[in-house]
mmCIF file of C-alpha atoms in Angstrom:
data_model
loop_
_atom_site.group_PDB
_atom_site.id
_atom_site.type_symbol
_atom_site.label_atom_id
_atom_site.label_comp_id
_atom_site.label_asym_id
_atom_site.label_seq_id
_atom_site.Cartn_x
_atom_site.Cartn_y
_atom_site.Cartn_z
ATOM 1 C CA UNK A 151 18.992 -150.710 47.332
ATOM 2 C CA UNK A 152 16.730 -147.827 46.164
ATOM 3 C CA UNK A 153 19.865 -145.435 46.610
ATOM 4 C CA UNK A 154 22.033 -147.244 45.198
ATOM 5 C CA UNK A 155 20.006 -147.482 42.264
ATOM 6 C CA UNK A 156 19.186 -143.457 42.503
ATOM 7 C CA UNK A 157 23.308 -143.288 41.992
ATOM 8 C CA UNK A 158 23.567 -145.230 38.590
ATOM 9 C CA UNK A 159 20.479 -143.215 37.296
ATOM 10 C CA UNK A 160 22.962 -140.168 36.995
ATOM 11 C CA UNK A 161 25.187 -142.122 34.715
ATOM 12 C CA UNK A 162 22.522 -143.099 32.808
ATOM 13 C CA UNK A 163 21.846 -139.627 30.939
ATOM 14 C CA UNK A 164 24.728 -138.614 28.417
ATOM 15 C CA UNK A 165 24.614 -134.731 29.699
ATOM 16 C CA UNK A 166 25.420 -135.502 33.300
ATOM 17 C CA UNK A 167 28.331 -137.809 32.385
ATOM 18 C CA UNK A 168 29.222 -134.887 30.426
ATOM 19 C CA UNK A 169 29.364 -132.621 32.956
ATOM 20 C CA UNK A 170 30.739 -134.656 35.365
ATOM 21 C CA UNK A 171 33.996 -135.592 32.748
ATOM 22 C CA UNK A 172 34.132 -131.060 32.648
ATOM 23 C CA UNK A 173 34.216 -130.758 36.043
ATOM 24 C CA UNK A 174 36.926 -133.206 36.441
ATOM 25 C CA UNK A 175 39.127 -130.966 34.390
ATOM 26 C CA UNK A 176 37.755 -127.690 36.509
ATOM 27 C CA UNK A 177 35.863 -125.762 38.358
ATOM 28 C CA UNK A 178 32.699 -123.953 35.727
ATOM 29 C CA UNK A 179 29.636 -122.008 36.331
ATOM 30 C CA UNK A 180 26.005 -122.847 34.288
ATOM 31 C CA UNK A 181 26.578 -120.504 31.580
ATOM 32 C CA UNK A 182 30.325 -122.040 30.636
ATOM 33 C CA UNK A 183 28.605 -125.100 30.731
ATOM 34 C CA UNK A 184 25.466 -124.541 28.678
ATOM 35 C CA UNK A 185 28.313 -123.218 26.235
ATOM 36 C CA UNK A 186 29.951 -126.397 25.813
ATOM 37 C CA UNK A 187 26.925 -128.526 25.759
ATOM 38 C CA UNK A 188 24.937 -126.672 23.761
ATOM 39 C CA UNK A 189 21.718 -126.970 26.324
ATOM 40 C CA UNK A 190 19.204 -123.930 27.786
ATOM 41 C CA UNK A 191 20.042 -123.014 31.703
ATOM 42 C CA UNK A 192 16.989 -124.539 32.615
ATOM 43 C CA UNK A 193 18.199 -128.348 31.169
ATOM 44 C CA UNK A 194 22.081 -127.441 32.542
ATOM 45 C CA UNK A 195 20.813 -126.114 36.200
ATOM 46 C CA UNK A 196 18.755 -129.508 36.298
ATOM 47 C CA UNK A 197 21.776 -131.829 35.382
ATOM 48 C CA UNK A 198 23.349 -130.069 37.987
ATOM 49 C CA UNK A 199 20.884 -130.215 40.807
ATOM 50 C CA UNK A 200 19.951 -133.721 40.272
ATOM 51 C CA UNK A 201 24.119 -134.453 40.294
ATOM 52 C CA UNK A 202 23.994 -131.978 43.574
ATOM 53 C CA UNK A 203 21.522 -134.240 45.099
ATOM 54 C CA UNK A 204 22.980 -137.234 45.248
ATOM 55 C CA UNK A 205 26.443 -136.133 46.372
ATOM 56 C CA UNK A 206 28.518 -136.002 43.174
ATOM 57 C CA UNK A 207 29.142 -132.122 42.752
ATOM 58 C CA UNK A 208 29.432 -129.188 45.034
ATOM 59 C CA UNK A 209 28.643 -125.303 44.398
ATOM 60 C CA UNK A 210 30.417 -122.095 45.860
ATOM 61 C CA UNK A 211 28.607 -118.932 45.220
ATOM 62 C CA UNK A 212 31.602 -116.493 43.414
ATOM 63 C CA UNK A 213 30.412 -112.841 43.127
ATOM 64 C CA UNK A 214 27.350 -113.429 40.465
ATOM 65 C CA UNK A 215 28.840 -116.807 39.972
ATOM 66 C CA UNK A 216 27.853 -120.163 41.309
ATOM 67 C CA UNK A 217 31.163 -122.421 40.638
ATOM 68 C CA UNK A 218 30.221 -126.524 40.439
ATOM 69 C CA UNK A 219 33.069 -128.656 40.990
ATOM 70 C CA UNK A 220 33.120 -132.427 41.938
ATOM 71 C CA UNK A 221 32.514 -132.592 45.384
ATOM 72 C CA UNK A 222 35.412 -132.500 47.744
ATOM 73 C CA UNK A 223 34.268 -134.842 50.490
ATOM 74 C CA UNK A 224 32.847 -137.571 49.177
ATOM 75 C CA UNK A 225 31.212 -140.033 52.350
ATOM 76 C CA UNK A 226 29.975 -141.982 49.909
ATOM 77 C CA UNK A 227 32.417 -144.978 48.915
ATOM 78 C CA UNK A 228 30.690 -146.091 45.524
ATOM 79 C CA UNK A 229 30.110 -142.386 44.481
ATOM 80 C CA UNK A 230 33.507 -141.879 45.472
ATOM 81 C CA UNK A 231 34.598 -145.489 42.921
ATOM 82 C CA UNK A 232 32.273 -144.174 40.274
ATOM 83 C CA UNK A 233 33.742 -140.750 40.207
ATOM 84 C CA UNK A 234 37.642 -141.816 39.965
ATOM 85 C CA UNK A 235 36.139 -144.360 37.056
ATOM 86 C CA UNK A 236 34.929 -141.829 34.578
ATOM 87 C CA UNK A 237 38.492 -140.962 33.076
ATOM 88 C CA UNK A 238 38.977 -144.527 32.658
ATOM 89 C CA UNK A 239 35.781 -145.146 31.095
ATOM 90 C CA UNK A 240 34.609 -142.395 29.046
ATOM 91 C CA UNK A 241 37.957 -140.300 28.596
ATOM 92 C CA UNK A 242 38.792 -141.913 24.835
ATOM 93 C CA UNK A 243 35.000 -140.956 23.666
ATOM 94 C CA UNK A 244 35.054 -138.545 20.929
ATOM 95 C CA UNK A 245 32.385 -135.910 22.532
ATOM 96 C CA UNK A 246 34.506 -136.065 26.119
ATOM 97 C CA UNK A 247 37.413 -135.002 24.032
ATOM 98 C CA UNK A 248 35.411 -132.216 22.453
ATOM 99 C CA UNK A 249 34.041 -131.467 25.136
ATOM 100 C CA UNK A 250 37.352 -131.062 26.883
ATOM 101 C CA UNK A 251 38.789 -128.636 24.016
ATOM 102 C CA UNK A 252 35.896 -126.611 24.581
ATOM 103 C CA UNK A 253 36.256 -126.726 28.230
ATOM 104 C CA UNK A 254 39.709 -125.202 27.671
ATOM 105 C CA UNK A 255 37.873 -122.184 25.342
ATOM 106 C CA UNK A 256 34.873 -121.038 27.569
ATOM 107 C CA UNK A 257 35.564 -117.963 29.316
ATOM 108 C CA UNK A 258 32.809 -116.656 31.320
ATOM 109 C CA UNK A 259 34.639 -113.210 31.094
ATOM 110 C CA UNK A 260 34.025 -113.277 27.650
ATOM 111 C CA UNK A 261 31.244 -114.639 25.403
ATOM 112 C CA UNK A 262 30.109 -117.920 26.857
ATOM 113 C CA UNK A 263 27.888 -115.745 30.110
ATOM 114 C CA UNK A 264 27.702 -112.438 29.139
ATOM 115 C CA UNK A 265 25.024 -113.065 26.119
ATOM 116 C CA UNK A 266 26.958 -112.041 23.449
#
């Protein structure tokens, strides 16, 4: 029960829904997502281990990138319900739709990870 319970924790904070809803629409690195939630590395690389954990997301190093995606084999049948039930859920919510304009703007080529 204790896992299962682990697995609706990540829901429970705004930021990793967040994230999760981004990388649905692709692949981003820490920095393109600090950009579009407005958060320090530290919080963003966090969100993303504790998501990493328990089997929702994925990384692939990329030259001086680490990529996150949603993870490609999911064993994990509710993880795997939860994930394909986000679009349904949170997709109409005002800062998922932001969020997914901004998503479209980050460029880690440009200003969102090279500190200008």
């Amino acid at each position: 029960m204790r896992k299962k319970v682990e697995l609706f924790k990540v829901l429970s904070e705004q930021n990793r829904v967040r994230i999760l809803m981004m990388l649905l629409k692709r692949e981003l690195c820490v920095c393109e997502i600090k950009s579009v939630l407005g958060l320090t590395t530290a919080t963003v690389s966090n969100h993303l281990s504790y998501l990493r954990k328990e089997g929702f997301i994925e990384d692939e190093k990329d030259g001086k990138w680490t990529n996150y995606r949603i993870a490609r084999q999911i064993t994990n049948p509710i993880i795997k319900d939860l994930i394909e039930s986000l679009p349904g859920w949170y997709s109409n919510e005002k800062v998922i739709q932001n969020d997914f304009i901004l998503v479209q703007k980050v460029d880690r080529y440009e200003k969102s990870c090279s500190g200008k």
